Amino acid sequence: MAILEVNDVNKAFGGLKALNAVNLSVEEGTVHAIIGPNGAGKSTLLNCFVGRLIPDTGSVMFNGKSLLGIKPHEINQTGVARVFQTPEIFTDLSILENVMIPAFAKLDGAFRINAWKTVGSRGEVRDMAEKVLVEVGLHEKRDVISSSLSRGDKRRLEMAMCLVQEPKLLLLDEPTAGMSRADTNNTVDLLQRVGTHITKIVIEHDMHVVFSLADHISVLAQGTVIAGGKPADIKGNPKVQEAYLGGSHA
Amino acid sequence: MFAGLTRNDKLLFIGFTIAALAMPLLAWPVGANYPDLLQKFAIYGIFAIGFNILFGLTGYLSFGHAAFLGVGSYAAVWMFKGVTMNVIPAVIFGVMVSGMFAALIGFISLRRSGIYFSILTLAFAQMSYNLAYSVLTPITNGETGLQLSQDDARIIDRLFVEQGAGLPSTNLFGLEMSGYPGFYFCCVLLIIAFFISLRIQRSPFGMMLRAIKTNQVRMNYTGFNTRPYALTAFIISGMYAGLAGSLLAVTDPLAGAERMQWTASGEVVLMTILGGAGTLIGPILGAGLIKYFENIFSSYNDGLLSESFSFLPDFLNDTLVFIIGPFVGEGWSLLLGIVFMAIVIFLPGGLMEGLTRIHGWYRRRGGGDTRAADAASSRQAAE
Ligand SMILES: Nc1ncnc2c1ncn2[C@@H]1O[C@H](COP(=O)(O)OP(=O)(O)O)[C@@H](O)[C@H]1O
Ligand SMILES: [Mg+2]
């Protein structure tokens, strides 16, 4: 069953057609990779899923309900979480606090005044956060202020912030960009290990990452999906070779 | 009441309570141990604690909080005039009216953030200030200010006691609110205000406010509706300002529009930043210091200055008076401005950051502790 159904989505910035009649269907429980050259419109497409942008035309249905015109926090509350291309974390707060905050959103909803009890009295929230921190390997650093983390750790932290909410759909925008080989492998390993039941959309440049993770690949070029299918089909597709993979990656 | 607070927080609260109650003693060495000034410390301390809940936690910088101070004063004086000279109803009424006023202004101003939010709050406060002088004179009594008068209704008071010849004074069930009783009334409210702020800072709600300050975008994509959070913080801080305003009326039952002027709004910003925005103690420290030095410096003038330097030769005396003169009396705000600039440039975390640094040096000198313990403790101190 398709958890996310994207139909004929168009988005233009001034004269630039960033998305041109995009169709996409993401099956529940799978990892769906979106690849394509820089400027192809990949991040723009994700922005249309989380309420950052509204497409000019077309529809985006999540579990049979439209995601268009509702606010980012409402979209998150329906079960969509996103890891950004540049990590969006709470840099002034500790790692543990960073992960407890999304857990509060999950348990208490979009707005609740809880001003008398202490944070510490919510043991279940702390437990949720610590469990995920163990999974992503940041538990030992839980009291560190997150601004001092390495780029790789910031990514891992942002992933933990999404995973603690146990979303139905997790969007990852270039989760390994700028990472060392070792860090990249760690991230791949992490994504294979945790949240295995969560449907994921991964935007990625690294073909090694894509082919290790993806059940399905869509290739985006100049705002249009030029190919889609199983990794093996994509590897052999001459159109894709030409548009994106070139000689070196394949 | 203390449920869930850490040992350090309990100690902090107990220490604060003792220090606040012993303020007359603590202020004695610096010659500030008279009720009028001590009252100001407590009242502006409350104002700054409340301002810090908005600015220190959420990062929304309001330049119009004096409006709520003024509204609190007017509301309290009306209670004195219309119902009773007992301070309890006046304080409650002052807090409620400013809370409602804050809800309205906050609701509109929070549609924007950053500098646009600040300008909206400033505009609202200036508007209130001007309205108090014009259209609203029936409520505010314009330039004269709202005062008690012999023929006020005071419906409850008149039921019980025969009115005397002079103007009645504010009281707490008969205990007159002048001198030390007045100070201790403000002091107890300061302690309560501090305790509430402590609970808020340690609560999930306080954590959300700090998260809004750090990364509002992340908050939205994490499933939080941030605006009602910020609005709640705005209303709470408006109520604190209203409490401070009504206490000003308790100690001196008179309310004027100058209390709402933008300079008064700016002052609470200075207090909070000077002491350390976002910390628990900092804003109270900032409020106390500013009120203390204002009291000293603004009372000086050239004549007094040259008197205090009279032991020096004439030309030295004249030079000193020439140099220092512009910074005292009316020029006190010039001095305040310079100190403020120095703090923002060299100690952006305010005096609390300074204390934390000194504490850090001291611990490192002492040796023995690991660096991790050091960082943890300095962070604790900063909070
Ligand atoms: N907010 C915006 N305003 C104007 N142009 C934009 C905006 N966001 C993206 N674009 C343009 O749209 C195109 C697609 O961008 P993007 O989706 O970020 O590509 P990528 O596939 O690399 O993630 C690019 O040409 C980019 O410059
Ligand atoms: Mg991109």
mmCIF file of C-alpha atoms in Angstrom, chain A:
data_model
loop_
_atom_site.group_PDB
_atom_site.id
_atom_site.type_symbol
_atom_site.label_atom_id
_atom_site.label_comp_id
_atom_site.label_asym_id
_atom_site.label_seq_id
_atom_site.Cartn_x
_atom_site.Cartn_y
_atom_site.Cartn_z
ATOM 1 C CA MET A 1 0.000 0.000 0.000
ATOM 2 C CA ALA A 2 1.278 3.497 -0.820
ATOM 3 C CA ILE A 3 1.803 5.634 2.280
ATOM 4 C CA LEU A 4 2.693 8.729 0.254
ATOM 5 C CA GLU A 5 1.112 9.540 -3.089
ATOM 6 C CA VAL A 6 2.431 12.511 -5.057
ATOM 7 C CA ASN A 7 0.400 13.505 -8.075
ATOM 8 C CA ASP A 8 1.399 15.894 -10.835
ATOM 9 C CA VAL A 9 3.177 18.368 -8.546
ATOM 10 C CA ASN A 10 4.427 21.605 -10.095
ATOM 11 C CA LYS A 11 6.415 24.323 -8.414
ATOM 12 C CA ALA A 12 8.002 27.357 -10.050
ATOM 13 C CA PHE A 13 10.256 30.000 -8.522
ATOM 14 C CA GLY A 14 9.732 33.001 -10.759
ATOM 15 C CA GLY A 15 10.595 31.696 -14.205
ATOM 16 C CA LEU A 16 12.420 28.636 -12.914
ATOM 17 C CA LYS A 17 10.410 25.434 -13.006
ATOM 18 C CA ALA A 18 11.865 23.622 -9.993
ATOM 19 C CA LEU A 19 9.307 20.788 -10.105
ATOM 20 C CA ASN A 20 7.628 19.746 -13.315
ATOM 21 C CA ALA A 21 4.695 17.315 -13.143
ATOM 22 C CA VAL A 22 6.262 15.105 -10.486
ATOM 23 C CA ASN A 23 4.568 11.808 -9.706
ATOM 24 C CA LEU A 24 5.756 9.573 -6.927
ATOM 25 C CA SER A 25 4.352 6.681 -4.960
ATOM 26 C CA VAL A 26 6.086 5.492 -1.817
ATOM 27 C CA GLU A 27 5.218 2.047 -0.504
ATOM 28 C CA GLU A 28 4.711 1.598 3.229
ATOM 29 C CA GLY A 29 7.681 0.065 5.036
ATOM 30 C CA THR A 30 10.171 0.646 2.222
ATOM 31 C CA VAL A 31 13.200 2.861 1.761
ATOM 32 C CA HIS A 32 12.662 5.084 -1.233
ATOM 33 C CA ALA A 33 15.719 6.906 -2.544
ATOM 34 C CA ILE A 34 15.541 10.066 -4.622
ATOM 35 C CA ILE A 35 18.668 10.768 -6.604
ATOM 36 C CA GLY A 36 19.546 13.407 -9.132
ATOM 37 C CA PRO A 37 22.103 16.108 -9.891
ATOM 38 C CA ASN A 38 22.402 19.285 -7.830
ATOM 39 C CA GLY A 39 19.531 21.672 -8.422
ATOM 40 C CA ALA A 40 17.276 18.887 -9.702
ATOM 41 C CA GLY A 41 14.545 19.862 -7.213
ATOM 42 C CA LYS A 42 14.992 17.124 -4.614
ATOM 43 C CA SER A 43 14.939 19.404 -1.542
ATOM 44 C CA THR A 44 12.124 21.418 -3.077
ATOM 45 C CA LEU A 45 10.085 18.223 -3.348
ATOM 46 C CA LEU A 46 10.650 17.387 0.326
ATOM 47 C CA ASN A 47 9.684 20.962 1.231
ATOM 48 C CA CYS A 48 6.324 20.304 -0.404
ATOM 49 C CA PHE A 49 5.781 17.305 1.900
ATOM 50 C CA VAL A 50 6.404 19.093 5.202
ATOM 51 C CA GLY A 51 4.552 22.357 4.664
ATOM 52 C CA ARG A 52 7.565 24.534 3.983
ATOM 53 C CA LEU A 53 6.411 25.082 0.416
ATOM 54 C CA ILE A 54 3.021 24.744 -1.207
ATOM 55 C CA PRO A 55 3.069 23.378 -4.762
ATOM 56 C CA ASP A 56 1.496 25.531 -7.473
ATOM 57 C CA THR A 57 -0.611 22.592 -8.611
ATOM 58 C CA GLY A 58 -0.911 18.899 -7.855
ATOM 59 C CA SER A 59 -1.578 16.860 -4.750
ATOM 60 C CA VAL A 60 0.388 15.222 -1.954
ATOM 61 C CA MET A 61 -1.530 12.559 -0.067
ATOM 62 C CA PHE A 62 -0.219 10.940 3.111
ATOM 63 C CA ASN A 63 -2.205 7.923 4.293
ATOM 64 C CA GLY A 64 -5.086 9.160 2.152
ATOM 65 C CA LYS A 65 -5.060 12.699 3.585
ATOM 66 C CA SER A 66 -3.778 15.793 1.809
ATOM 67 C CA LEU A 67 -0.676 17.422 3.266
ATOM 68 C CA LEU A 68 -1.176 20.645 1.342
ATOM 69 C CA GLY A 69 -2.160 23.802 3.183
ATOM 70 C CA ILE A 70 -1.617 22.429 6.678
ATOM 71 C CA LYS A 71 1.068 23.753 8.979
ATOM 72 C CA PRO A 72 4.444 22.062 9.546
ATOM 73 C CA HIS A 73 3.638 21.151 13.150
ATOM 74 C CA GLU A 74 0.345 19.575 12.125
ATOM 75 C CA ILE A 75 2.093 17.539 9.450
ATOM 76 C CA ASN A 76 4.607 16.334 12.017
ATOM 77 C CA GLN A 77 1.804 15.394 14.392
ATOM 78 C CA THR A 78 0.311 13.152 11.691
ATOM 79 C CA GLY A 79 3.582 11.203 11.664
ATOM 80 C CA VAL A 80 6.032 12.814 9.242
ATOM 81 C CA ALA A 81 9.504 13.740 10.540
ATOM 82 C CA ARG A 82 12.351 15.303 8.617
ATOM 83 C CA VAL A 83 16.135 15.456 8.804
ATOM 84 C CA PHE A 84 17.344 18.614 7.070
ATOM 85 C CA GLN A 85 20.196 19.041 4.618
ATOM 86 C CA THR A 86 21.940 21.305 7.162
ATOM 87 C CA PRO A 87 21.239 19.934 10.645
ATOM 88 C CA GLU A 88 18.454 21.769 12.491
ATOM 89 C CA ILE A 89 19.066 21.086 16.175
ATOM 90 C CA PHE A 90 18.779 23.053 19.430
ATOM 91 C CA THR A 91 22.380 24.184 19.643
ATOM 92 C CA ASP A 92 22.100 25.780 23.110
ATOM 93 C CA LEU A 93 20.669 22.661 24.719
ATOM 94 C CA SER A 94 22.182 19.366 25.773
ATOM 95 C CA ILE A 95 21.922 16.279 23.572
ATOM 96 C CA LEU A 96 19.483 14.689 25.988
ATOM 97 C CA GLU A 97 17.260 17.794 25.974
ATOM 98 C CA ASN A 98 17.399 17.867 22.179
ATOM 99 C CA VAL A 99 15.886 14.384 22.059
ATOM 100 C CA MET A 100 13.453 14.846 24.957
ATOM 101 C CA ILE A 101 11.792 17.810 23.236
ATOM 102 C CA PRO A 102 10.502 15.796 20.245
ATOM 103 C CA ALA A 103 9.447 13.071 22.672
ATOM 104 C CA PHE A 104 7.320 15.664 24.489
ATOM 105 C CA ALA A 105 5.769 16.657 21.156
ATOM 106 C CA LYS A 106 4.866 13.035 20.565
ATOM 107 C CA LEU A 107 3.353 12.476 24.028
ATOM 108 C CA ASP A 108 1.830 15.874 24.842
ATOM 109 C CA GLY A 109 0.863 17.161 21.394
ATOM 110 C CA ALA A 110 1.430 20.483 19.671
ATOM 111 C CA PHE A 111 0.677 22.699 22.688
ATOM 112 C CA ARG A 112 0.365 21.958 26.352
ATOM 113 C CA ILE A 113 1.243 24.171 29.288
ATOM 114 C CA ASN A 114 3.091 22.039 31.743
ATOM 115 C CA ALA A 115 4.759 24.694 33.845
ATOM 116 C CA TRP A 116 4.707 23.327 37.380
ATOM 117 C CA LYS A 117 6.094 19.797 37.183
ATOM 118 C CA THR A 118 9.805 19.458 36.517
ATOM 119 C CA VAL A 119 11.206 17.951 33.335
ATOM 120 C CA GLY A 120 12.805 15.294 35.529
ATOM 121 C CA SER A 121 9.438 14.142 36.835
ATOM 122 C CA ARG A 122 8.561 12.882 33.351
ATOM 123 C CA GLY A 123 10.581 9.689 33.581
ATOM 124 C CA GLU A 124 8.952 8.100 30.534
ATOM 125 C CA VAL A 125 10.169 10.944 28.307
ATOM 126 C CA ARG A 126 13.711 10.563 29.547
ATOM 127 C CA ASP A 127 13.550 6.818 29.010
ATOM 128 C CA MET A 128 12.390 7.236 25.404
ATOM 129 C CA ALA A 129 15.192 9.708 24.719
ATOM 130 C CA GLU A 130 17.914 7.649 26.369
ATOM 131 C CA LYS A 131 16.858 4.526 24.504
ATOM 132 C CA VAL A 132 17.225 6.246 21.138
ATOM 133 C CA LEU A 133 20.513 7.850 22.161
ATOM 134 C CA VAL A 134 21.897 4.406 22.937
ATOM 135 C CA GLU A 135 20.773 3.226 19.489
ATOM 136 C CA VAL A 136 22.473 6.067 17.630
ATOM 137 C CA GLY A 137 25.570 5.919 19.822
ATOM 138 C CA LEU A 138 25.309 9.314 21.500
ATOM 139 C CA HIS A 139 24.314 8.162 24.952
ATOM 140 C CA GLU A 140 27.696 8.815 26.546
ATOM 141 C CA LYS A 141 27.628 12.400 25.330
ATOM 142 C CA ARG A 142 24.058 13.035 26.483
ATOM 143 C CA ASP A 143 24.940 15.972 28.746
ATOM 144 C CA VAL A 144 27.103 17.737 26.167
ATOM 145 C CA ILE A 145 25.774 20.998 24.704
ATOM 146 C CA SER A 146 24.983 20.114 21.110
ATOM 147 C CA SER A 147 26.677 23.106 19.461
ATOM 148 C CA SER A 148 30.042 21.513 20.229
ATOM 149 C CA LEU A 149 29.282 18.313 18.290
ATOM 150 C CA SER A 150 31.002 17.293 15.062
ATOM 151 C CA ARG A 151 29.017 17.500 11.860
ATOM 152 C CA GLY A 152 28.505 13.760 11.824
ATOM 153 C CA ASP A 153 27.265 13.729 15.407
ATOM 154 C CA LYS A 154 24.888 16.608 14.689
ATOM 155 C CA ARG A 155 23.382 14.534 11.882
ATOM 156 C CA ARG A 156 23.094 11.530 14.156
ATOM 157 C CA LEU A 157 21.478 13.718 16.803
ATOM 158 C CA GLU A 158 18.938 15.064 14.352
ATOM 159 C CA MET A 159 18.164 11.499 13.327
ATOM 160 C CA ALA A 160 17.658 10.569 16.972
ATOM 161 C CA MET A 161 15.299 13.544 17.346
ATOM 162 C CA CYS A 162 13.191 12.161 14.503
ATOM 163 C CA LEU A 163 13.418 8.510 15.518
ATOM 164 C CA VAL A 164 12.277 9.169 19.096
ATOM 165 C CA GLN A 165 8.929 10.234 17.663
ATOM 166 C CA GLU A 166 8.545 6.905 15.870
ATOM 167 C CA PRO A 167 7.199 8.640 12.770
ATOM 168 C CA LYS A 168 5.324 6.769 10.077
ATOM 169 C CA LEU A 169 7.378 8.518 7.417
ATOM 170 C CA LEU A 170 10.930 9.769 7.825
ATOM 171 C CA LEU A 171 12.414 12.170 5.296
ATOM 172 C CA LEU A 172 16.204 12.375 5.094
ATOM 173 C CA ASP A 173 17.815 15.088 2.984
ATOM 174 C CA GLU A 174 21.382 14.043 2.127
ATOM 175 C CA PRO A 175 22.068 12.402 5.479
ATOM 176 C CA THR A 176 25.711 11.687 4.631
ATOM 177 C CA ALA A 177 26.674 14.881 2.805
ATOM 178 C CA GLY A 178 30.069 16.141 3.916
ATOM 179 C CA MET A 179 30.756 13.040 5.996
ATOM 180 C CA SER A 180 33.948 11.008 5.989
ATOM 181 C CA ARG A 181 33.834 7.458 4.584
ATOM 182 C CA ALA A 182 33.765 6.015 8.104
ATOM 183 C CA ASP A 183 30.978 8.344 9.225
ATOM 184 C CA THR A 184 29.020 7.555 6.066
ATOM 185 C CA ASN A 185 29.301 3.835 6.751
ATOM 186 C CA ASN A 186 28.177 4.413 10.329
ATOM 187 C CA THR A 187 25.144 6.285 9.107
ATOM 188 C CA VAL A 188 24.219 3.573 6.625
ATOM 189 C CA ASP A 189 24.622 0.999 9.335
ATOM 190 C CA LEU A 190 22.460 3.073 11.660
ATOM 191 C CA LEU A 191 19.692 3.445 9.086
ATOM 192 C CA GLN A 192 19.722 -0.297 8.474
ATOM 193 C CA ARG A 193 19.611 -1.065 12.172
ATOM 194 C CA VAL A 194 17.080 1.324 13.745
ATOM 195 C CA GLY A 195 13.534 2.203 12.846
ATOM 196 C CA THR A 196 13.404 -0.647 10.360
ATOM 197 C CA HIS A 197 9.602 -0.524 10.216
ATOM 198 C CA ILE A 198 9.586 3.212 9.405
ATOM 199 C CA THR A 199 9.009 4.211 5.790
ATOM 200 C CA LYS A 200 11.899 6.391 4.646
ATOM 201 C CA ILE A 201 12.562 8.748 1.795
ATOM 202 C CA VAL A 202 16.277 9.347 1.387
ATOM 203 C CA ILE A 203 17.844 11.972 -0.830
ATOM 204 C CA GLU A 204 21.396 10.925 -1.482
ATOM 205 C CA HIS A 205 24.362 11.556 -3.757
ATOM 206 C CA ASP A 206 26.506 8.697 -2.615
ATOM 207 C CA MET A 207 25.642 5.727 -4.862
ATOM 208 C CA HIS A 208 27.126 3.302 -2.381
ATOM 209 C CA VAL A 209 24.649 4.571 0.244
ATOM 210 C CA VAL A 210 21.749 4.491 -2.199
ATOM 211 C CA PHE A 211 22.361 0.955 -3.351
ATOM 212 C CA SER A 212 22.856 -0.327 0.204
ATOM 213 C CA LEU A 213 19.661 1.169 1.537
ATOM 214 C CA ALA A 214 17.055 1.658 -1.148
ATOM 215 C CA ASP A 215 14.207 -0.683 -2.061
ATOM 216 C CA HIS A 216 13.117 1.718 -4.754
ATOM 217 C CA ILE A 217 14.848 4.570 -6.566
ATOM 218 C CA SER A 218 13.420 7.605 -8.332
ATOM 219 C CA VAL A 219 15.694 9.699 -10.485
ATOM 220 C CA LEU A 220 14.956 13.409 -10.637
ATOM 221 C CA ALA A 221 16.507 15.670 -13.256
ATOM 222 C CA GLN A 222 15.489 19.266 -13.915
ATOM 223 C CA GLY A 223 12.352 18.927 -11.876
ATOM 224 C CA THR A 224 11.082 15.791 -13.600
ATOM 225 C CA VAL A 225 11.167 12.129 -12.582
ATOM 226 C CA ILE A 226 13.029 10.584 -15.495
ATOM 227 C CA ALA A 227 13.172 7.041 -14.165
ATOM 228 C CA GLY A 228 11.961 4.910 -11.276
ATOM 229 C CA GLY A 229 12.353 1.316 -10.228
ATOM 230 C CA LYS A 230 14.335 -1.264 -8.310
ATOM 231 C CA PRO A 231 18.032 -0.474 -7.767
ATOM 232 C CA ALA A 232 19.069 -3.114 -10.278
ATOM 233 C CA ASP A 233 16.848 -1.592 -12.997
ATOM 234 C CA ILE A 234 18.134 1.883 -12.311
ATOM 235 C CA LYS A 235 21.745 0.772 -12.501
ATOM 236 C CA GLY A 236 21.153 -0.601 -15.984
ATOM 237 C CA ASN A 237 18.947 2.224 -17.284
ATOM 238 C CA PRO A 238 20.813 4.048 -20.082
ATOM 239 C CA LYS A 239 18.764 7.232 -19.616
ATOM 240 C CA VAL A 240 19.905 7.420 -15.992
ATOM 241 C CA GLN A 241 23.482 6.635 -16.897
ATOM 242 C CA GLU A 242 23.443 9.560 -19.245
ATOM 243 C CA ALA A 243 21.617 12.063 -17.055
ATOM 244 C CA TYR A 244 23.202 11.363 -13.774
ATOM 245 C CA LEU A 245 25.387 8.403 -13.033
ATOM 246 C CA GLY A 246 27.874 9.173 -15.792
ATOM 247 C CA GLY A 247 30.774 6.780 -16.195
ATOM 248 C CA SER A 248 32.505 7.195 -12.886
ATOM 249 C CA HIS A 249 29.778 6.168 -10.454
ATOM 250 C CA ALA A 250 28.401 3.161 -12.284
#
